[in-house]
Short mmCIF file of the C-alpha atoms (twelve columns), coordinates in Angstrom:
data_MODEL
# 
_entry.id   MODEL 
# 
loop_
_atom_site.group_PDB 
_atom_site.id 
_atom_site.type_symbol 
_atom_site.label_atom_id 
_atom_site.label_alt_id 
_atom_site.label_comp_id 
_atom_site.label_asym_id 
_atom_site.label_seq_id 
_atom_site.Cartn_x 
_atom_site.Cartn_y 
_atom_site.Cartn_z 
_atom_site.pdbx_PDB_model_num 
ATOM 1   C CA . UNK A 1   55.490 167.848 21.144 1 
ATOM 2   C CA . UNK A 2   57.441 165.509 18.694 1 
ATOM 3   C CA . UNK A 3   57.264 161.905 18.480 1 
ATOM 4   C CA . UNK A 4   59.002 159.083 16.081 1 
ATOM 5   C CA . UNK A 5   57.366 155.693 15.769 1 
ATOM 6   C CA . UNK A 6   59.317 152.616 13.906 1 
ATOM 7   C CA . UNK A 7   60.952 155.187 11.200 1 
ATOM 8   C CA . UNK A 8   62.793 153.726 8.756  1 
ATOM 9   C CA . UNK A 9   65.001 155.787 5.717  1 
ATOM 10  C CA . UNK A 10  66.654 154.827 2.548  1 
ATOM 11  C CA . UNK A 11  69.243 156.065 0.400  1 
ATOM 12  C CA . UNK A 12  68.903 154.434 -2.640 1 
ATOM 13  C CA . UNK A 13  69.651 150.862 -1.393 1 
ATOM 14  C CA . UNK A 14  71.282 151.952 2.108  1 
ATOM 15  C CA . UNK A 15  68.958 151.540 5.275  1 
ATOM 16  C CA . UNK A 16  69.984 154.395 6.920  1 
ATOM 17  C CA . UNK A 17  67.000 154.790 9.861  1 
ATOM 18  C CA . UNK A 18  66.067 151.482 10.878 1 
ATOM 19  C CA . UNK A 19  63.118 151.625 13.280 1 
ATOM 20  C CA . UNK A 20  63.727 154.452 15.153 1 
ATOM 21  C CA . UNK A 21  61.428 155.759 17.735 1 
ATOM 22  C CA . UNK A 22  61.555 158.852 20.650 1 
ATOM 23  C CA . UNK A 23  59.776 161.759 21.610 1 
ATOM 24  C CA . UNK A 24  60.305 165.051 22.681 1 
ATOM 25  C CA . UNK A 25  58.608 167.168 25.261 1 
ATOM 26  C CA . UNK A 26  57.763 170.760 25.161 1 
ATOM 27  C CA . UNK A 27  60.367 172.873 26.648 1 
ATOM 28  C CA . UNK A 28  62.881 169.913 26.788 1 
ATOM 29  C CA . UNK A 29  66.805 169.917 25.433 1 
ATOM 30  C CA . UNK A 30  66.686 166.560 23.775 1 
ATOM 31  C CA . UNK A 31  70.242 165.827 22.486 1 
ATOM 32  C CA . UNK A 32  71.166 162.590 20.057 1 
ATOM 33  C CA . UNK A 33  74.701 161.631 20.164 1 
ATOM 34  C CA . UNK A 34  76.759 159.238 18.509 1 
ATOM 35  C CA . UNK A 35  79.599 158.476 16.036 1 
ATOM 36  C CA . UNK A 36  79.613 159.761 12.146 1 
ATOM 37  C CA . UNK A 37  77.223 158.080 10.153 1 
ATOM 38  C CA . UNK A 38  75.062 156.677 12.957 1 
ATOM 39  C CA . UNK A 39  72.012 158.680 11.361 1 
ATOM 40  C CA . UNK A 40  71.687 162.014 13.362 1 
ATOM 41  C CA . UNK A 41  72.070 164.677 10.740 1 
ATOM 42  C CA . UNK A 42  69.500 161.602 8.809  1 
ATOM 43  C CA . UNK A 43  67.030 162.269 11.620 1 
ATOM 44  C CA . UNK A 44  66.943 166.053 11.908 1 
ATOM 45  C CA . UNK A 45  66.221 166.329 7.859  1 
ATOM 46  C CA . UNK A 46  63.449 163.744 7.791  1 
ATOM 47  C CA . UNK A 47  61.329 165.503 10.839 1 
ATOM 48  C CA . UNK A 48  62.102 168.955 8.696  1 
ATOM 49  C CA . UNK A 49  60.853 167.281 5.365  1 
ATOM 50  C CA . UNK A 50  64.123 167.126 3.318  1 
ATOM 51  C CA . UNK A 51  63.634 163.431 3.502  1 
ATOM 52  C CA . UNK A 52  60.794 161.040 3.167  1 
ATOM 53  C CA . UNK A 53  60.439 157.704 5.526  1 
ATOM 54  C CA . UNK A 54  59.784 154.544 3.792  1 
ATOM 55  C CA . UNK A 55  58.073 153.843 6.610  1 
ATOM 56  C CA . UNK A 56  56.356 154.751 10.368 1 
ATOM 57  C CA . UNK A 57  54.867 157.672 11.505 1 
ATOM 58  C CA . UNK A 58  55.973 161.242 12.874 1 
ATOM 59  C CA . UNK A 59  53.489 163.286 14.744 1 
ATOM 60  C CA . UNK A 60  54.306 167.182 15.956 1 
ATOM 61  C CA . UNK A 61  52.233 169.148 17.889 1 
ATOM 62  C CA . UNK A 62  49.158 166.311 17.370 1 
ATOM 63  C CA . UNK A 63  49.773 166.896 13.222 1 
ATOM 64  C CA . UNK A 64  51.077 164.497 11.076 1 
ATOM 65  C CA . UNK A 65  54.537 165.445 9.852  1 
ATOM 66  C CA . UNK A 66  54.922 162.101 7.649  1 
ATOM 67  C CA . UNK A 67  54.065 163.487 3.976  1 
ATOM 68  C CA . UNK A 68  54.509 167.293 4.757  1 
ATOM 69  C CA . UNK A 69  56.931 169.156 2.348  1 
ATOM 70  C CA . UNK A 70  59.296 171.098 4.225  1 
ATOM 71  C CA . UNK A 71  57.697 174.874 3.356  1 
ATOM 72  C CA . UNK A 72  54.065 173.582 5.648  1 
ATOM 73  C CA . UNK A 73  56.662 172.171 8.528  1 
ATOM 74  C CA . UNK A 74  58.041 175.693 8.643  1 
ATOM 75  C CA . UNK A 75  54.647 177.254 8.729  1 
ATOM 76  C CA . UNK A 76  54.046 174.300 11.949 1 
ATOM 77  C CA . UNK A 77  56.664 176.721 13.869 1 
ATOM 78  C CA . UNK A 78  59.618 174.333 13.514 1 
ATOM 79  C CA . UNK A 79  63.059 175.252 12.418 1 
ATOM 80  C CA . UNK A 80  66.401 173.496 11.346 1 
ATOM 81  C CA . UNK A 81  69.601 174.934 11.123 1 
ATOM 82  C CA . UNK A 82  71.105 172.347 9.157  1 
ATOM 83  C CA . UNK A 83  74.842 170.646 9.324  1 
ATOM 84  C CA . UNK A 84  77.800 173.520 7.610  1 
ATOM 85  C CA . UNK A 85  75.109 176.829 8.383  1 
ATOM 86  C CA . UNK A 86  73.608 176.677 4.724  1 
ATOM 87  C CA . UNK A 87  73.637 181.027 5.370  1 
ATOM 88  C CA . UNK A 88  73.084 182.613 1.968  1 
ATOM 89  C CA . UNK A 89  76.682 183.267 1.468  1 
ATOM 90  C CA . UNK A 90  75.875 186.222 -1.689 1 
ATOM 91  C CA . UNK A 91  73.638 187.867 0.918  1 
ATOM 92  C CA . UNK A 92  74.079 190.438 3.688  1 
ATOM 93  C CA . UNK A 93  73.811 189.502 7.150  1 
ATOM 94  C CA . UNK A 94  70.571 191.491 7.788  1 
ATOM 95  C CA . UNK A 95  69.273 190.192 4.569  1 
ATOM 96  C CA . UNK A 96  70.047 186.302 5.883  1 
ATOM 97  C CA . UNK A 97  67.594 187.314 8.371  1 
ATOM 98  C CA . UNK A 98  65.002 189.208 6.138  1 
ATOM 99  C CA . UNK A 99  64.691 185.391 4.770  1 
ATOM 100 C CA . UNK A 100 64.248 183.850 7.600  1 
ATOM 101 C CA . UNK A 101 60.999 185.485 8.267  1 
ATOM 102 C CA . UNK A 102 60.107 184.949 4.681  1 
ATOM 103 C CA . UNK A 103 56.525 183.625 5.780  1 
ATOM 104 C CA . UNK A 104 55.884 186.274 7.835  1 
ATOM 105 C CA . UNK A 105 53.819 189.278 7.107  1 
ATOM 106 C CA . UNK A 106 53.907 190.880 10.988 1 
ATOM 107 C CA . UNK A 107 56.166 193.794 10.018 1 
ATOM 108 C CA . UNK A 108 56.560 194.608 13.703 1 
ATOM 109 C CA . UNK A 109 57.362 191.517 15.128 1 
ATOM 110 C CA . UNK A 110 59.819 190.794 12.553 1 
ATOM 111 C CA . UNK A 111 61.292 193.963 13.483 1 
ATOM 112 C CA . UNK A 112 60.870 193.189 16.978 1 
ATOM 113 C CA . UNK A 113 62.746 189.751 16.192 1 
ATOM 114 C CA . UNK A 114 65.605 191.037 14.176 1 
ATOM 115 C CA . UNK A 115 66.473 193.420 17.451 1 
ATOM 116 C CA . UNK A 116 66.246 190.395 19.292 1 
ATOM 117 C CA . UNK A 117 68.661 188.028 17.581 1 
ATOM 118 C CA . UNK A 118 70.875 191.593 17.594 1 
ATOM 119 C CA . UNK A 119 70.424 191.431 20.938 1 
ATOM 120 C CA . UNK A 120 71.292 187.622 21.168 1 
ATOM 121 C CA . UNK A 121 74.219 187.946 19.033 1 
ATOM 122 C CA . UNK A 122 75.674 191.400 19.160 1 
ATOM 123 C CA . UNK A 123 78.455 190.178 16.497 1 
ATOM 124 C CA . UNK A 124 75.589 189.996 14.351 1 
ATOM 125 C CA . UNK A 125 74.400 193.269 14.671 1 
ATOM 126 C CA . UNK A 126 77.933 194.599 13.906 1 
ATOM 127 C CA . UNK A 127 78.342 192.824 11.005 1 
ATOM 128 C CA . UNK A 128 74.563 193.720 9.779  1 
ATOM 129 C CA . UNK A 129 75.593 194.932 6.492  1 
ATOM 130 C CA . UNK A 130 78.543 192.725 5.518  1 
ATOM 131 C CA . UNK A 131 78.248 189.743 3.308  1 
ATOM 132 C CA . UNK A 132 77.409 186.796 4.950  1 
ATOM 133 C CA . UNK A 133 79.708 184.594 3.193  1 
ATOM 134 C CA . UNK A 134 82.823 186.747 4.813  1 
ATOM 135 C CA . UNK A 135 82.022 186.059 8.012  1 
ATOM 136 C CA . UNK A 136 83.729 183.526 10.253 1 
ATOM 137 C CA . UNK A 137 82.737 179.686 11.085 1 
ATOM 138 C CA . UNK A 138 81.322 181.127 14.528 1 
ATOM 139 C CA . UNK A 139 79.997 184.438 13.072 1 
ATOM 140 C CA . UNK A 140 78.348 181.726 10.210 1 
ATOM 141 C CA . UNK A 141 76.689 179.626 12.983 1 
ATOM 142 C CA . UNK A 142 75.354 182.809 14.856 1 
ATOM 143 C CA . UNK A 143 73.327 183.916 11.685 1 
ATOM 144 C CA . UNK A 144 72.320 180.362 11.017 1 
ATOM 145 C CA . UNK A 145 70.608 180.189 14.272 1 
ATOM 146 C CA . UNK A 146 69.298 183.651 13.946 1 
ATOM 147 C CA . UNK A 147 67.543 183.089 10.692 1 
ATOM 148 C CA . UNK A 148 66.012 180.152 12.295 1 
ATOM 149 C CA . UNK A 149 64.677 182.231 15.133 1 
ATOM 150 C CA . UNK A 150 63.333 184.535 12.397 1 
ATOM 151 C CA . UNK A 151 60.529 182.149 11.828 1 
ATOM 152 C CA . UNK A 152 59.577 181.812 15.476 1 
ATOM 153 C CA . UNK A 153 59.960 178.608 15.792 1 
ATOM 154 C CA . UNK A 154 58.572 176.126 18.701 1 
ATOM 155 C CA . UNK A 155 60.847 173.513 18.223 1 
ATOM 156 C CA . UNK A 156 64.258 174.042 16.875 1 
ATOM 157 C CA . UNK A 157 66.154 171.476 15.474 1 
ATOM 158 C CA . UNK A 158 70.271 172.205 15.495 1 
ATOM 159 C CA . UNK A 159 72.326 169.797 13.510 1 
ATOM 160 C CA . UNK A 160 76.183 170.054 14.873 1 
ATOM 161 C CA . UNK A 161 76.359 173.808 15.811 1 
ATOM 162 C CA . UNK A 162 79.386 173.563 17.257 1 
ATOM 163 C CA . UNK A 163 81.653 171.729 14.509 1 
ATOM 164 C CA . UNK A 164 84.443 173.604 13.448 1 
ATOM 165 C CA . UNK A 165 84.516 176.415 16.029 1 
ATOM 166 C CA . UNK A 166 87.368 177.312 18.909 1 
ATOM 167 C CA . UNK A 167 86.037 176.061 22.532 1 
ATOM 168 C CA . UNK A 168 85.331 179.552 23.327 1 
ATOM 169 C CA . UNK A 169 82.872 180.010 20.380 1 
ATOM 170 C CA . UNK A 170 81.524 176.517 21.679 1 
ATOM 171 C CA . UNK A 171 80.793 177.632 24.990 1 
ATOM 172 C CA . UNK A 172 79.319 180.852 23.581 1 
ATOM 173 C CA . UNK A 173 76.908 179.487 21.231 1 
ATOM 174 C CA . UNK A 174 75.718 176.504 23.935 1 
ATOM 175 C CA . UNK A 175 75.204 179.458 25.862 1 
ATOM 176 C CA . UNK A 176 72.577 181.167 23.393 1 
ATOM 177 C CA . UNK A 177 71.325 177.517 22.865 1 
ATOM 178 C CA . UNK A 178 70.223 177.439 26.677 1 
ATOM 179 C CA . UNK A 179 68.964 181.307 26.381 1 
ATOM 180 C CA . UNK A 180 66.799 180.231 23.497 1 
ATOM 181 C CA . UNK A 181 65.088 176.977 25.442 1 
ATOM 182 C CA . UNK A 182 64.664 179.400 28.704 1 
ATOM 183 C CA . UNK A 183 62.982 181.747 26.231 1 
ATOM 184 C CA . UNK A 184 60.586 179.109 25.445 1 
ATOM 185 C CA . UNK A 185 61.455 177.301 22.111 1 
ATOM 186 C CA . UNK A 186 62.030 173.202 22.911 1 
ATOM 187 C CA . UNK A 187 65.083 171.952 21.190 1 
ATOM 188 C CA . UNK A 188 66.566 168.542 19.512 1 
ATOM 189 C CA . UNK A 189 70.142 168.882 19.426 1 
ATOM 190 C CA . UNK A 190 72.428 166.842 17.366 1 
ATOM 191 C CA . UNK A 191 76.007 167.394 18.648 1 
ATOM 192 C CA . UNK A 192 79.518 165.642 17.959 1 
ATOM 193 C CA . UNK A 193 80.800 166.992 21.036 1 
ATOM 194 C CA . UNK A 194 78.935 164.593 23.252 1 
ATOM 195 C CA . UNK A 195 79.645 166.002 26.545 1 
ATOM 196 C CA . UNK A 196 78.707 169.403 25.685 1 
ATOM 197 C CA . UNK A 197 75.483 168.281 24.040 1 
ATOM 198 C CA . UNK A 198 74.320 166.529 27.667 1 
ATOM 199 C CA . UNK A 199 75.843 169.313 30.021 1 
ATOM 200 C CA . UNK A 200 72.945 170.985 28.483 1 
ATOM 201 C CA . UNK A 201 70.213 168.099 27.519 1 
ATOM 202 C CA . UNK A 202 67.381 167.379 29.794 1 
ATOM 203 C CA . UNK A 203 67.297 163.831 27.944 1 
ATOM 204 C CA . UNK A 204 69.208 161.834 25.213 1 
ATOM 205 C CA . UNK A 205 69.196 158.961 22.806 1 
ATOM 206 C CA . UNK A 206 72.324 157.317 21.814 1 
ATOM 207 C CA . UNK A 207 72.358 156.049 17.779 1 
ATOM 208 C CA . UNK A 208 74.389 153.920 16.256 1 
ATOM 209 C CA . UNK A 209 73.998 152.631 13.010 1 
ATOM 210 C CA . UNK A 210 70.735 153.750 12.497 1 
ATOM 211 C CA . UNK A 211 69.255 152.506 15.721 1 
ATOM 212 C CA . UNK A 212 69.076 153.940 19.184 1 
ATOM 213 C CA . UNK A 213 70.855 151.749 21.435 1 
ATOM 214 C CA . UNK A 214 70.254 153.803 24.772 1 
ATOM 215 C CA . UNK A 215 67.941 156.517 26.190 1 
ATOM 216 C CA . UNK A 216 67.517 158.164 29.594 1 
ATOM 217 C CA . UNK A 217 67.833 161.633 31.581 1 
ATOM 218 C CA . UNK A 218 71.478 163.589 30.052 1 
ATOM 219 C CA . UNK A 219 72.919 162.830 33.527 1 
ATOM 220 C CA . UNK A 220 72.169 158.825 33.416 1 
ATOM 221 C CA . UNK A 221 74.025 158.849 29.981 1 
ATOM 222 C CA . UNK A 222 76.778 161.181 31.229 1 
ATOM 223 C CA . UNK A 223 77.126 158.417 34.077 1 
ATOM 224 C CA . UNK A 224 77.083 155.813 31.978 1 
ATOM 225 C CA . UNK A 225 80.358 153.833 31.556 1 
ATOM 226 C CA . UNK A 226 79.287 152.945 27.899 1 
ATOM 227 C CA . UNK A 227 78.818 156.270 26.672 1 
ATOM 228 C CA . UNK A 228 82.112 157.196 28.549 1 
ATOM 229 C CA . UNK A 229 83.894 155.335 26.732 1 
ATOM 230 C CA . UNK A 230 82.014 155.249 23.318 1 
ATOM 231 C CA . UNK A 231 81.816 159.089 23.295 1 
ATOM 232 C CA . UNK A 232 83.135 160.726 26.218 1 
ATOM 233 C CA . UNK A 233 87.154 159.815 26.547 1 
ATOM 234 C CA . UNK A 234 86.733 157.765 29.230 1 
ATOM 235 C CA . UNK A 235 87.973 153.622 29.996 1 
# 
């Protein structure tokens, strides 16, 4: 569905992607883990379009995601729910998710949709007509994947949904995360909390400093005595 070849990013002077490559597979949990600053939350806003590689390639669905702005990648049916939710903080709940359909014109699907994220998040629907910006941090991260869903996205990109939150509100929204891939949408997680992120990967790439340093199945890297100790607690 997605695949990275030899990517490289700049800021300015700063190589921040050097070289990167990996793939993900329809209907896959793809997590990358690995320390602040290794280049995850770099990743996840260069396949979305907020940032241009200097060089390689980036293919998604067979299309060439390399020079697309970021308004045709959300018309390609992929989504990002960026790092700190990015809700429209002026704006009502419901209309947080009016915008996420903004493409749309299928007035009964979108319907259909908004009862669905309701239905994923019933915190949501009781907060439908408060402002979005009074919410909680957990309450914030429900509507930021909800407005995501809005656009019906095939592949989902979540930057750090769980930073911030109390481990109940963790568990909760890795919950919806696994609802959502069941439903059908493939997903490339970016997570701080490494052993959530590959209790619920079916694969993962380790980064660190702008390179991926391992790969293999969630439960290889769980096993692995270098990622225990890099990322899980352990000696």
């Amino acid at each position: 569905m997605l695949e990275l070849e030899n990517v490289h990013v700049y800021y300015g002077a700063i190589h921040a992607l050097k070289g990167i490559a990996f793939r993900v597979d329809e209907g896959e949990i793809v997590t990358l883990i690995g320390s602040n600053g290794a280049g995850k939350s770099t990743t996840l806003n260069t396949i979305s379009g907020l940032l241009r590689p200097k060089e390689g390639a980036m293919t998604y669905l067979g299309k060439d995601l390399t020079a697309a702005g970021a308004p045709d990648i959300v018309r390609m049916k992929l989504s990002h729910v960026p790092e700190g939710r990015r809700i429209f903080a002026n704006m009502t709940v419901r209309e947080n998710l009016d915008l996420g359909a903004y493409q749309r014109r299928d007035a009964q699907g979108i319907k259909a949709d908004i009862a669905h994220v309701f239905e994923l998040f019933p915190r949501l629907w009781e907060r439908r007509a408060q402002v979005a910006g009074t919410l909680s941090g957990g309450e914030q991260q429900m509507l930021a994947i909800g407005r995501a869903i809005m656009s019906q996205p095939r592949l989902l990109l979540l930057d750090e949904p769980s930073m911030g939150l109390a481990p109940i509100l963790v568990q909760q929204i890795f919950d919806i995360i696994r609802a959502i891939n069941r439903e059908g949408t493939t997903i490339l997680l970016v997570e701080q909390n490494a052993r959530m992120a590959l209790s619920v990967a079916d694969r993962a790439y380790v980064l660190e400093t702008g390179r991926i340093v391992l790969s293999g199945s969630a439960g290889e890297l769980m096993n692995s005595p270098e990622v225990s100790k890099a990322y899980l607690g352990g000696r």
